[in-house]
Coordinates of C-alpha atoms and ligand atoms in Angstrom, one line a residue:
Chain A
M21 CA -21.3 -12.6 -6.6
T22 CA -21.0 -16.4 -6.2
T23 CA -20.6 -18.0 -9.5
V24 CA -18.0 -16.9 -12.0
P25 CA -18.2 -18.3 -15.5
A26 CA -15.1 -20.3 -16.3
D27 CA -14.9 -18.2 -19.4
K28 CA -11.3 -18.6 -20.4
N29 CA -9.9 -16.7 -23.3
A30 CA -8.8 -19.3 -25.8
A31 CA -5.6 -17.5 -26.5
L32 CA -4.6 -17.9 -22.9
Q33 CA -4.8 -21.7 -23.0
P34 CA -1.7 -23.8 -23.6
S35 CA -2.3 -25.4 -26.9
G36 CA -1.1 -28.9 -26.6
R37 CA 1.7 -31.1 -25.5
L38 CA 4.2 -30.3 -28.2
E39 CA 4.1 -26.6 -27.4
G40 CA 4.5 -27.5 -23.8
I41 CA 7.8 -29.3 -24.5
G42 CA 8.9 -26.5 -26.7
W43 CA 8.5 -24.1 -23.8
L44 CA 10.2 -26.5 -21.4
V45 CA 13.2 -26.4 -23.7
N46 CA 13.1 -22.7 -24.1
D47 CA 12.7 -22.0 -20.4
S48 CA 15.4 -24.5 -19.4
L49 CA 17.8 -22.9 -21.8
T50 CA 17.0 -19.5 -20.4
I51 CA 17.6 -20.6 -16.8
A52 CA 20.8 -22.4 -17.8
W53 CA 21.9 -19.1 -19.5
R54 CA 21.1 -17.3 -16.3
Y55 CA 23.5 -19.4 -14.3
L56 CA 26.2 -19.4 -16.9
A57 CA 25.9 -15.6 -17.4
A58 CA 26.1 -15.1 -13.6
M59 CA 29.2 -17.3 -13.6
L60 CA 30.9 -15.3 -16.4
R61 CA 30.3 -12.1 -14.4
L62 CA 32.6 -13.5 -11.7
P63 CA 35.7 -14.7 -13.6
E64 CA 37.7 -14.9 -10.3
S65 CA 35.3 -17.5 -9.0
I66 CA 35.8 -19.6 -12.1
L67 CA 39.5 -19.2 -11.6
F68 CA 39.4 -20.3 -7.9
S69 CA 37.0 -23.2 -8.5
A70 CA 39.4 -24.4 -11.2
I71 CA 42.5 -24.2 -9.0
Q72 CA 41.2 -26.7 -6.4
P73 CA 40.9 -29.7 -8.7
M74 CA 44.1 -28.8 -10.4
L75 CA 45.9 -28.7 -7.1
L76 CA 44.4 -32.1 -6.3
V77 CA 45.8 -33.5 -9.5
L78 CA 49.3 -32.2 -8.6
M79 CA 49.1 -33.3 -5.0
F80 CA 48.0 -36.8 -5.7
R81 CA 50.4 -37.1 -8.6
Y82 CA 53.5 -35.8 -6.7
V83 CA 52.7 -36.0 -3.0
F84 CA 50.8 -39.2 -2.5
G85 CA 51.7 -40.8 -5.8
G86 CA 54.9 -42.3 -4.4
A87 CA 53.3 -43.7 -1.3
I88 CA 50.3 -45.4 -2.8
R89 CA 50.9 -49.1 -3.4
G90 CA 49.0 -51.9 -5.0
V91 CA 48.5 -50.1 -8.3
H92 CA 49.7 -51.8 -11.4
G93 CA 51.1 -49.6 -14.1
S94 CA 51.3 -45.8 -14.0
Y95 CA 49.7 -44.2 -10.9
V96 CA 48.7 -41.1 -12.9
N97 CA 46.7 -43.2 -15.3
Y98 CA 45.1 -44.8 -12.3
L99 CA 44.5 -41.5 -10.6
M100 CA 43.0 -39.4 -13.3
P101 CA 39.6 -41.1 -13.6
G102 CA 39.3 -40.9 -9.8
I103 CA 40.1 -37.2 -9.9
F104 CA 37.5 -36.6 -12.6
V105 CA 34.8 -38.3 -10.7
Q106 CA 35.8 -36.6 -7.4
T107 CA 35.7 -33.2 -9.1
V108 CA 32.2 -33.6 -10.5
A109 CA 31.0 -35.0 -7.1
F110 CA 32.4 -32.0 -5.2
G111 CA 31.2 -29.6 -7.9
A112 CA 27.6 -30.8 -7.2
V113 CA 27.8 -28.8 -3.9
I114 CA 27.4 -25.7 -6.2
S115 CA 24.0 -27.0 -7.3
A116 CA 22.8 -27.3 -3.7
V117 CA 24.1 -23.9 -2.7
G118 CA 22.8 -22.3 -5.9
V119 CA 19.2 -23.6 -5.5
A120 CA 19.1 -22.8 -1.8
E121 CA 20.3 -19.3 -2.5
D122 CA 17.6 -18.8 -5.1
I123 CA 15.0 -19.7 -2.6
Q124 CA 16.6 -17.4 0.0
K125 CA 16.8 -14.4 -2.3
G126 CA 13.2 -14.8 -3.4
I127 CA 13.9 -15.2 -7.1
I128 CA 12.1 -18.6 -7.1
E129 CA 9.1 -16.6 -5.9
R130 CA 9.2 -14.6 -9.1
F131 CA 9.7 -17.7 -11.2
R132 CA 6.6 -19.3 -9.6
A133 CA 4.5 -16.3 -10.7
L134 CA 5.8 -16.5 -14.3
P135 CA 4.1 -18.6 -17.0
M136 CA 7.3 -20.7 -17.4
A137 CA 7.4 -24.5 -17.4
R138 CA 7.6 -25.6 -13.8
S139 CA 10.4 -28.2 -14.2
A140 CA 12.5 -25.7 -16.2
V141 CA 14.2 -24.1 -13.1
L142 CA 15.7 -27.4 -12.2
A143 CA 16.3 -28.6 -15.7
G144 CA 18.1 -25.3 -16.5
R145 CA 20.1 -25.6 -13.2
T146 CA 21.3 -29.1 -14.0
L147 CA 22.0 -28.1 -17.6
S148 CA 24.2 -25.3 -16.5
D149 CA 26.0 -27.7 -14.1
L150 CA 26.6 -30.0 -17.0
T151 CA 28.2 -27.3 -19.0
R152 CA 30.4 -26.2 -16.0
N153 CA 31.4 -29.8 -15.4
A154 CA 32.3 -30.3 -19.0
C155 CA 34.6 -27.3 -18.8
S156 CA 36.3 -28.3 -15.6
I157 CA 36.9 -31.9 -16.9
A158 CA 38.4 -30.6 -20.1
L159 CA 40.7 -28.4 -18.0
M160 CA 41.8 -31.2 -15.7
A161 CA 42.3 -33.6 -18.6
G162 CA 44.6 -31.0 -20.1
L163 CA 46.6 -30.8 -16.9
G164 CA 46.6 -34.6 -16.6
F165 CA 48.2 -34.9 -20.0
A166 CA 50.8 -32.4 -19.0
V167 CA 51.8 -34.4 -15.9
G168 CA 52.0 -37.7 -17.7
F169 CA 48.5 -39.0 -18.1
R170 CA 48.1 -41.1 -21.2
I171 CA 45.1 -42.8 -22.9
E172 CA 46.0 -46.5 -22.9
T173 CA 42.9 -47.4 -24.9
N174 CA 41.7 -45.3 -27.8
V175 CA 40.1 -41.8 -28.2
P176 CA 36.5 -43.0 -28.7
A177 CA 36.7 -45.1 -25.5
F178 CA 38.2 -42.1 -23.6
L179 CA 35.4 -39.9 -24.8
A180 CA 32.9 -42.6 -23.8
G181 CA 34.4 -42.5 -20.4
L182 CA 33.9 -38.7 -20.2
G183 CA 30.4 -39.2 -21.4
I184 CA 29.6 -41.5 -18.4
L185 CA 31.3 -39.1 -16.1
L186 CA 29.1 -36.2 -17.3
F187 CA 26.0 -38.4 -17.1
F188 CA 26.9 -39.2 -13.5
S189 CA 27.5 -35.5 -12.8
W190 CA 24.0 -34.7 -14.2
A191 CA 22.5 -37.3 -11.9
L192 CA 24.3 -35.8 -8.9
S193 CA 23.1 -32.3 -9.9
W194 CA 19.5 -33.4 -9.5
G195 CA 20.2 -35.0 -6.1
F196 CA 22.0 -31.9 -4.8
S197 CA 19.4 -29.5 -6.2
F198 CA 16.9 -31.6 -4.2
I199 CA 19.0 -31.0 -1.1
G200 CA 19.1 -27.3 -1.8
L201 CA 15.3 -27.2 -2.1
V202 CA 14.9 -29.0 1.2
V203 CA 17.4 -27.0 3.3
R204 CA 16.5 -23.6 1.7
N205 CA 19.6 -21.9 3.0
S206 CA 22.9 -21.6 1.3
E207 CA 25.1 -22.1 4.3
T208 CA 23.2 -25.1 5.4
A209 CA 23.4 -26.5 1.9
Q210 CA 27.2 -26.1 2.1
V211 CA 27.6 -28.0 5.3
A212 CA 24.9 -30.5 4.7
T213 CA 26.5 -31.9 1.5
F214 CA 30.0 -32.5 2.7
P215 CA 29.2 -35.4 5.1
I216 CA 27.5 -37.1 2.1
L217 CA 30.3 -36.5 -0.3
L218 CA 33.3 -37.4 1.9
P219 CA 32.5 -41.1 2.4
F220 CA 31.4 -41.6 -1.2
T221 CA 34.4 -40.1 -2.7
F222 CA 37.1 -41.3 -0.4
A223 CA 35.7 -44.7 0.6
S224 CA 35.8 -45.6 -3.1
S225 CA 38.2 -46.8 -5.7
A226 CA 38.9 -43.2 -6.8
F227 CA 42.4 -42.9 -5.3
V228 CA 43.4 -46.3 -3.9
P229 CA 42.4 -49.9 -4.7
V230 CA 39.5 -51.0 -2.6
Q231 CA 41.4 -54.2 -1.6
T232 CA 43.6 -52.1 0.6
M233 CA 40.7 -51.2 2.9
P234 CA 39.4 -53.2 5.9
G235 CA 36.8 -55.8 4.9
W236 CA 33.7 -54.1 6.4
L237 CA 34.5 -50.9 4.4
Q238 CA 35.3 -52.8 1.2
A239 CA 31.7 -54.0 1.0
F240 CA 30.5 -50.4 0.8
A241 CA 33.4 -49.1 -1.2
K242 CA 33.2 -51.7 -3.9
Y243 CA 29.5 -51.3 -4.8
Q244 CA 28.7 -47.7 -4.2
P245 CA 28.1 -45.6 -7.4
V246 CA 31.3 -43.5 -7.2
S247 CA 33.4 -46.6 -7.4
Q248 CA 31.4 -48.0 -10.2
V249 CA 31.7 -44.9 -12.2
V250 CA 35.4 -44.7 -11.5
N251 CA 35.8 -48.3 -12.5
A252 CA 34.0 -47.7 -15.8
C253 CA 36.1 -44.7 -16.6
R254 CA 39.3 -46.5 -15.7
A255 CA 38.4 -49.4 -17.9
L256 CA 37.6 -47.1 -20.8
M257 CA 40.7 -44.9 -20.4
D258 CA 43.3 -47.2 -18.9
G259 CA 42.2 -50.5 -20.4
G260 CA 40.8 -53.8 -19.0
P261 CA 37.5 -55.4 -19.3
T262 CA 35.0 -52.7 -20.1
S263 CA 31.4 -53.9 -20.8
F264 CA 30.6 -55.1 -17.3
H265 CA 31.8 -51.9 -15.5
V266 CA 30.2 -49.7 -18.1
L267 CA 26.9 -51.4 -17.8
I268 CA 26.9 -51.2 -14.0
A269 CA 27.9 -47.5 -14.1
L270 CA 25.2 -46.7 -16.7
A271 CA 22.6 -48.6 -14.6
W272 CA 23.6 -46.4 -11.6
C273 CA 23.4 -43.2 -13.6
F274 CA 20.0 -44.1 -15.1
G275 CA 18.7 -45.3 -11.7
L276 CA 19.9 -42.1 -9.9
V277 CA 18.3 -39.8 -12.5
A278 CA 15.1 -41.8 -12.5
V279 CA 14.8 -41.4 -8.8
L280 CA 16.4 -38.0 -8.1
A281 CA 15.0 -35.9 -10.9
P282 CA 11.3 -36.6 -10.2
L283 CA 12.0 -36.2 -6.5
A284 CA 13.5 -32.8 -7.0
V285 CA 10.8 -31.7 -9.5
R286 CA 8.1 -32.8 -7.1
R287 CA 9.7 -30.9 -4.3
Y288 CA 9.9 -27.8 -6.4
R289 CA 6.3 -28.1 -7.5
R290 CA 5.0 -28.8 -4.0
P291 CA 2.7 -25.9 -3.2
A292 CA 3.8 -24.0 -0.2
Chain B
M2 CA -22.3 -13.1 -19.9
P3 CA -21.0 -10.3 -17.6
D4 CA -17.3 -9.7 -17.5
P5 CA -15.7 -11.4 -14.5
P6 CA -14.0 -9.1 -12.0
A7 CA -10.3 -8.4 -12.5
I8 CA -9.5 -9.8 -9.1
E9 CA -11.8 -11.7 -6.8
A10 CA -11.2 -13.5 -3.5
H11 CA -13.9 -15.5 -1.7
D12 CA -13.4 -16.6 1.9
L13 CA -9.7 -17.3 1.5
T14 CA -8.1 -18.9 4.5
K15 CA -4.5 -19.8 5.0
R16 CA -2.8 -21.2 8.1
F17 CA 1.0 -21.5 8.2
A18 CA 2.0 -24.7 10.0
K19 CA 5.2 -23.0 11.1
G20 CA 4.1 -21.0 14.1
N21 CA 0.5 -22.1 13.6
V22 CA -0.4 -18.6 12.3
L23 CA -3.9 -18.0 10.8
A24 CA -2.6 -15.5 8.2
L25 CA -5.9 -15.3 6.3
D26 CA -9.3 -15.8 8.0
G27 CA -12.0 -15.6 5.4
L28 CA -10.7 -12.8 3.2
S29 CA -13.2 -11.7 0.5
F30 CA -13.2 -8.9 -2.0
E31 CA -13.4 -8.1 -5.6
T32 CA -12.2 -5.4 -7.9
P33 CA -13.3 -4.4 -11.4
P34 CA -10.9 -4.1 -14.3
G35 CA -9.0 -0.8 -14.9
T36 CA -9.0 0.3 -11.2
V37 CA -6.6 0.4 -8.3
L38 CA -7.4 -1.5 -5.2
G39 CA -5.5 -0.3 -2.2
V40 CA -5.0 -3.0 0.5
L41 CA -4.3 -1.4 3.8
G42 CA -3.3 -3.2 7.0
P43 CA -0.8 -3.3 9.8
N44 CA 2.2 -5.6 9.9
G45 CA 1.2 -9.2 9.9
A46 CA -2.4 -8.4 8.7
G47 CA -2.1 -11.0 5.9
K48 CA -1.5 -8.6 2.9
T49 CA 1.5 -10.4 1.5
T50 CA -0.1 -13.8 2.0
A51 CA -3.1 -12.7 0.0
V52 CA -1.0 -11.4 -2.8
R53 CA 1.0 -14.6 -2.9
I54 CA -2.2 -16.6 -3.2
L55 CA -3.5 -14.4 -5.9
C56 CA -0.2 -14.7 -7.8
T57 CA -0.4 -18.6 -7.6
V58 CA 2.7 -18.8 -5.5
L59 CA 0.8 -20.1 -2.5
V60 CA -2.3 -22.3 -2.4
P61 CA -5.1 -21.4 0.0
D62 CA -6.4 -23.8 2.6
N63 CA -10.0 -22.9 1.8
G64 CA -11.9 -20.5 -0.3
R65 CA -11.2 -19.5 -3.8
A66 CA -9.7 -16.7 -5.9
A67 CA -9.8 -15.8 -9.5
I68 CA -8.0 -13.4 -11.9
L69 CA -10.2 -12.3 -14.8
G70 CA -12.3 -15.4 -14.0
L71 CA -9.3 -17.7 -14.1
D72 CA -9.0 -19.8 -10.9
V73 CA -5.7 -19.2 -9.2
V74 CA -5.3 -22.9 -8.3
R75 CA -7.0 -24.8 -11.2
D76 CA -5.9 -22.4 -14.0
A77 CA -2.7 -21.3 -12.4
V78 CA -0.7 -21.3 -15.7
A79 CA -3.3 -19.1 -17.4
V80 CA -3.3 -16.8 -14.4
R81 CA 0.5 -16.4 -14.6
R82 CA 0.1 -15.1 -18.2
V83 CA -2.0 -12.2 -17.2
I84 CA -0.3 -11.0 -14.0
G85 CA 2.8 -9.2 -13.0
L86 CA 4.2 -9.3 -9.5
A87 CA 6.5 -6.9 -7.6
G88 CA 6.8 -8.6 -4.3
Q89 CA 7.7 -7.1 -1.0
N90 CA 11.3 -8.2 -1.3
A91 CA 12.9 -7.3 -4.5
A92 CA 13.1 -10.7 -6.3
V93 CA 15.9 -10.1 -8.7
D94 CA 19.0 -12.0 -9.5
E95 CA 22.0 -10.4 -7.7
N96 CA 24.5 -12.0 -10.0
L97 CA 23.2 -10.6 -13.2
S98 CA 23.0 -7.1 -14.5
G99 CA 19.8 -5.1 -14.6
R100 CA 19.5 -5.6 -18.4
Q101 CA 20.1 -9.3 -18.1
N102 CA 17.4 -9.6 -15.3
L103 CA 14.8 -7.9 -17.5
Q104 CA 15.7 -10.0 -20.6
M105 CA 15.5 -13.2 -18.5
V106 CA 12.0 -12.3 -17.3
G107 CA 11.0 -11.5 -20.9
R108 CA 12.2 -14.8 -22.2
L109 CA 10.5 -16.7 -19.3
S110 CA 7.3 -14.8 -20.2
H111 CA 7.8 -16.4 -23.6
M112 CA 8.6 -13.2 -25.6
A113 CA 10.8 -13.6 -28.6
R114 CA 14.4 -12.8 -28.0
G115 CA 14.4 -9.5 -29.9
Q116 CA 11.2 -8.4 -28.3
A117 CA 12.5 -9.2 -24.8
K118 CA 15.6 -7.1 -25.6
K119 CA 13.6 -4.2 -26.8
R120 CA 11.3 -4.3 -23.9
A121 CA 14.2 -4.4 -21.4
E122 CA 15.7 -1.3 -22.9
E123 CA 12.4 0.6 -22.8
L124 CA 11.9 -0.3 -19.1
L125 CA 15.5 0.6 -18.2
E126 CA 15.0 3.9 -19.8
Q127 CA 11.6 4.5 -18.1
F128 CA 12.9 3.6 -14.6
G129 CA 16.1 5.6 -15.0
L130 CA 18.4 2.6 -15.0
T131 CA 20.0 2.9 -18.4
N132 CA 23.3 4.0 -17.0
A133 CA 23.5 1.2 -14.6
A134 CA 22.0 -1.4 -17.1
S135 CA 25.1 -3.5 -17.6
R136 CA 26.3 -3.4 -14.0
S137 CA 25.9 -6.3 -11.6
L138 CA 23.0 -5.8 -9.2
K139 CA 25.5 -6.2 -6.4
T140 CA 26.4 -2.5 -7.1
Y141 CA 22.8 -1.3 -7.1
S142 CA 21.3 0.7 -4.2
G143 CA 18.2 -0.5 -2.5
G144 CA 16.1 2.0 -4.4
M145 CA 17.6 0.9 -7.8
R146 CA 16.8 -2.7 -7.0
R147 CA 13.3 -1.8 -6.0
R148 CA 12.8 0.0 -9.4
L149 CA 14.2 -2.9 -11.3
D150 CA 11.8 -5.2 -9.5
L151 CA 8.9 -3.0 -10.5
A152 CA 10.2 -3.0 -14.1
A153 CA 10.4 -6.8 -14.0
A154 CA 6.7 -6.9 -13.1
L155 CA 5.9 -4.8 -16.2
V156 CA 8.0 -6.7 -18.8
A157 CA 5.2 -8.7 -20.3
Q158 CA 2.7 -5.8 -20.0
P159 CA 0.2 -7.8 -18.0
P160 CA -3.3 -6.5 -17.6
I161 CA -3.2 -7.2 -13.8
L162 CA -0.4 -6.0 -11.6
F163 CA 0.3 -6.8 -7.9
F164 CA 2.5 -4.3 -6.1
D165 CA 3.3 -5.4 -2.5
E166 CA 4.5 -2.3 -0.7
P167 CA 6.0 -0.9 -3.9
T168 CA 7.4 2.3 -2.5
T169 CA 8.9 1.1 0.7
G170 CA 12.5 2.2 0.6
L171 CA 12.1 4.6 -2.2
D172 CA 13.1 8.3 -1.9
P173 CA 10.3 10.8 -2.1
Q174 CA 11.0 11.7 -5.7
T175 CA 11.0 8.1 -6.9
R176 CA 7.9 7.5 -4.9
R177 CA 6.1 10.3 -6.7
D178 CA 7.5 8.9 -10.1
M179 CA 6.1 5.5 -9.1
W180 CA 2.7 7.0 -8.5
T181 CA 2.8 8.7 -11.9
W182 CA 3.8 5.4 -13.6
T183 CA 1.0 3.6 -11.8
E184 CA -1.6 6.3 -12.8
R185 CA -0.4 6.0 -16.4
L186 CA -0.7 2.2 -16.4
V187 CA -4.2 2.5 -15.0
A188 CA -5.2 5.1 -17.6
E189 CA -4.1 2.5 -20.2
G190 CA -6.6 0.0 -18.6
T191 CA -4.3 -2.0 -16.2
T192 CA -5.8 -3.2 -13.0
V193 CA -3.5 -2.7 -10.0
L194 CA -3.7 -4.3 -6.5
L195 CA -1.4 -2.3 -4.2
T196 CA -0.7 -3.1 -0.6
T197 CA 0.7 -0.2 1.3
Q198 CA 1.3 1.1 4.7
Y199 CA 1.5 4.7 3.4
L200 CA -2.0 5.9 3.8
E201 CA -1.2 8.9 1.6
E202 CA -0.4 6.4 -1.2
A203 CA -3.7 4.6 -1.0
D204 CA -5.5 8.0 -0.7
R205 CA -3.8 9.2 -3.9
L206 CA -3.9 6.1 -6.0
A207 CA -6.7 3.8 -5.0
D208 CA -10.2 3.9 -6.4
Q209 CA -11.3 1.4 -3.7
V210 CA -9.6 0.6 -0.4
I211 CA -10.0 -2.5 1.7
V212 CA -8.7 -2.5 5.2
V213 CA -7.3 -5.8 6.3
D214 CA -6.7 -6.9 9.9
H215 CA -6.1 -10.4 11.3
G216 CA -6.6 -11.9 7.9
K217 CA -10.0 -10.4 7.1
V218 CA -11.5 -7.3 5.5
I219 CA -12.7 -5.0 8.3
A220 CA -13.8 -2.1 6.0
Q221 CA -14.0 -1.2 2.4
G222 CA -15.0 1.6 0.2
T223 CA -13.5 4.6 -1.6
P224 CA -10.9 6.5 0.3
E225 CA -13.5 9.3 0.5
S226 CA -16.3 7.1 1.8
L227 CA -14.0 5.6 4.4
K228 CA -13.1 9.0 5.6
A229 CA -16.8 10.1 5.5
D230 CA -17.6 7.1 7.7
L231 CA -15.8 8.8 10.5
G232 CA -18.6 11.3 10.1
S233 CA -16.6 14.2 11.4
T234 CA -13.9 16.8 10.9
V235 CA -10.6 16.8 12.8
L236 CA -10.0 19.8 15.0
L237 CA -6.4 20.4 16.0
V238 CA -5.6 23.0 18.6
T239 CA -2.0 24.0 19.4
L240 CA -1.4 25.5 22.9
E241 CA 1.3 27.8 24.1
N242 CA 2.0 25.7 27.1
S243 CA 1.8 21.9 27.5
E244 CA 0.9 22.1 31.1
N245 CA -2.5 23.5 30.1
A246 CA -3.2 20.6 27.7
P247 CA -5.0 18.3 30.1
R248 CA -7.2 21.2 31.2
A249 CA -7.9 22.2 27.6
A250 CA -8.8 18.7 26.7
A251 CA -11.3 18.5 29.5
L252 CA -12.8 21.8 28.4
L253 CA -12.9 20.8 24.8
G254 CA -14.2 17.2 25.5
P255 CA -17.9 18.1 25.2
L256 CA -17.4 19.5 21.7
G257 CA -16.0 16.3 20.2
T258 CA -17.5 13.0 19.2
R259 CA -14.8 11.1 21.0
A260 CA -12.3 11.8 23.7
P261 CA -9.6 14.3 22.6
I262 CA -6.0 13.0 22.1
V263 CA -3.3 15.1 23.8
E264 CA 0.3 15.1 22.8
D265 CA 2.5 17.8 24.3
T266 CA 1.0 21.1 23.3
L267 CA -1.4 19.6 20.7
V268 CA -5.0 18.6 21.4
E269 CA -6.7 16.6 18.6
M270 CA -10.4 15.7 18.4
S271 CA -13.2 14.8 16.1
V272 CA -16.1 17.2 15.8
E273 CA -19.4 17.2 13.9
N274 CA -19.6 20.8 12.7
G275 CA -16.1 22.1 12.1
P276 CA -16.5 25.9 11.9
K277 CA -18.9 26.0 14.8
A278 CA -16.8 23.8 17.0
G279 CA -13.7 25.8 16.1
S280 CA -15.1 29.1 17.2
E281 CA -16.6 27.5 20.3
A282 CA -13.2 25.9 21.2
L283 CA -11.5 29.3 20.9
R284 CA -14.2 30.8 23.1
V285 CA -14.0 28.3 26.0
L286 CA -10.2 28.3 26.0
D287 CA -10.0 32.0 26.0
A288 CA -12.6 32.2 28.8
D289 CA -10.3 30.0 30.8
G290 CA -7.2 32.0 30.0
I291 CA -5.5 29.3 28.0
T292 CA -3.4 30.8 25.1
V293 CA -4.0 29.2 21.7
L294 CA -1.2 29.4 19.2
G295 CA -3.0 27.7 16.3
L296 CA -6.2 26.0 15.3
V297 CA -6.6 23.8 12.2
L298 CA -9.7 22.0 10.8
R299 CA -9.2 19.2 8.3
E300 CA -10.6 16.0 6.8
P301 CA -9.8 12.9 8.7
S302 CA -6.8 11.0 7.2
L303 CA -7.0 7.3 6.4
D304 CA -4.7 6.9 9.4
E305 CA -7.5 7.9 11.6
V306 CA -10.0 5.7 9.8
F307 CA -7.6 2.9 10.4
L308 CA -7.3 3.7 14.0
K309 CA -11.0 3.8 14.4
L310 CA -11.5 0.4 12.6
T311 CA -8.7 -1.6 14.2
G312 CA -8.4 0.0 17.6
H313 CA -4.7 0.2 17.0
R314 CA -2.5 2.4 14.9
A315 CA -0.6 1.7 11.8
D316 CA 2.9 1.5 13.2
S317 CA 5.0 2.3 10.3
G318 CA 5.0 5.0 7.7
P319 CA 6.8 8.2 6.7
P320 CA 7.3 10.3 9.8
A321 CA 5.1 13.3 9.8
V322 CA 6.5 16.4 11.5
A323 CA 4.2 18.1 13.9
T324 CA 4.8 21.7 13.2
Q325 CA 2.3 24.5 13.1
A326 CA 3.1 25.4 9.6
S327 CA 2.4 21.9 8.2
A328 CA -0.6 21.1 10.4
E329 CA -2.2 19.7 7.2
S330 CA 0.2 16.8 7.2
V331 CA 0.0 16.2 10.9
G332 CA -1.2 12.7 11.2
P333 CA -1.7 10.8 14.5
R334 CA 1.3 8.7 13.5
A335 CA 3.5 11.5 14.6
R336 CA 2.3 11.1 18.2
S337 CA 2.1 8.1 20.4
A338 CA -1.1 6.2 20.9
R339 CA -3.5 7.8 23.4
Ligands
LIG401 N1 6.0 -18.6 5.3 C1 5.4 -18.3 6.5 N2 5.5 -19.2 7.5 C2 5.0 -18.9 8.7 N3 4.3 -17.8 9.0 C3 4.1 -16.9 8.0 C4 4.7 -17.1 6.7 N4 4.4 -16.0 5.9 C5 3.7 -15.2 6.7 N5 3.5 -15.7 8.0 C6 2.7 -15.1 9.1 O1 1.4 -14.8 8.6 C7 1.0 -13.6 9.1 C8 0.6 -12.7 7.9 O2 1.8 -12.3 7.2 P1 1.9 -11.4 5.9 O3 3.3 -11.4 5.5 O4 0.8 -11.8 5.0 O5 1.5 -10.0 6.6 P2 1.6 -8.5 5.9 O6 0.2 -8.0 6.0 O7 2.1 -8.6 4.5 O8 2.6 -7.8 6.8 P3 3.7 -6.6 6.5 O9 3.0 -5.4 6.5 O10 4.6 -6.7 7.6 O11 4.3 -7.0 5.2 C9 2.1 -13.0 10.0 O12 1.7 -13.4 11.3 C10 3.3 -13.8 9.5 O13 4.2 -14.0 10.6
LIG402 MG1 3.8 -7.9 3.6

């Protein structure tokens, strides 16, 4: 037999764009649920992943706090926005490792054979990361308040700062999922992401003022996205001129999502 | 308009850049609805690659394939609505429970929440996993995982199922259960494509068998017709003494259609007329003073069909024990290649 009639059962056909979006939402929520449910089954891993950023708060507050110069006002207030951004940045490693592990374990293979929306795997992944980040930031803010962190502006501005932070974490999630899709192996994902994270988080305004760094480093440290997001959060939480920093930070977040999300989805869809 | 075949492949080719392997080299077959197609082939024949292409996971380099007339590349989304896949490696989420895994697959197959829950319970029950349903898969045995993977393929009750070596790693009881489930599904109208290295499995379940080697179909037909193609009966003679075996083989040679295979005290050969060859064999051996402990005549197994077609043996499968009492189950697999 050579020709097969393209006789498709009407009931099998997707019926329009709106329904497509409905399924994308449904499938993304299901995938996000999958990651969160898996996390809840391992309460000890939640505990340990919470301990690390909390220790960071305490270390910077009490160990380095006295030695770091050039900061006007309270160092805790200076520190906390930096710690927030650093936490979401390092948390993004989990996205890369999680996606790589899914490929390794073959579950992506099952997803590819299901009628689900193709971008839902990554959309769900980044949605669950967003939820996780929101929880860890809430936890750290609580600890911050306990060790002397105070909002010097007002609550809406503080919340706006957290909003930018989460937006940034979402952008990173897409980027790190892309890395996971490329390396396809959870150990590789783990080691591949640290060399990217270290310069961006430490050569930034997260913990020390950029002016204290050598000139050649300042050029990078000043303009890279982590610093810009830290500056925006700091302005919104600790005071100072806000609109400029906020606009730059939002531009970075939009730009990163606009580039990284399609990149990751394209990589996922790429036929093997 | 005639109904399209349930599964059809036309001249599929696939080359993997990594290692430059030509995994499929013009694979073609089709299978009507409501039947079981057994896909037999040695390791690396291209079975899994074919299944992955048919399930829209992989895109072929050339050729085309369709499920119920839906093209696996152009109509991939529609294809995914009518298929269920239990791949060679259990593709389940380690970090969730069995119940959560099945519910997730239900939701991703676009079942309503309540319906997905209900279906998950049914399948857990059917596959004997109810007691382990809320445990993390990390605590499941290999066989339990395998069963869950099969259950996941059945969640949306798709009319076309792909089972890639479904009973590898299952204990004999679960394997028989699996056969019963498959037969029940087929009785309800489901089409199943089953790859296997267990020839007994293809023999028992498949309506049609294709034998794949080096990425193409080298033979096809019903299990019976493939066996009939060999055109002969298998004669097995067990001697008292292995030292006599070469001499016995030489004496028996003229009776067979191809050279006898000798392994220890066992001489195996294909003959045209079973009963006649049997009595003749006893006569010549007796005349030469060689003591015969046993003589068995049987139909050729798919294993032997396979050997004849590919020139090499299927190199994995359940070990058959070569004892006199169970000569029926003695396959050439139990012995080394000639
Ligand atoms: N992703 C891949 N990249 C590179 N080569 C591959 C890939 N998948 C399969 N191959 C190669 O393609 C050939 C066919 O493999 P396939 O898995 O289809 O065989 P199979 O018949 O399923 O074997 P088995 O019985 O061992 O499961 C093999 O030589 C294999 O090494
Ligand atoms: Mg295989």
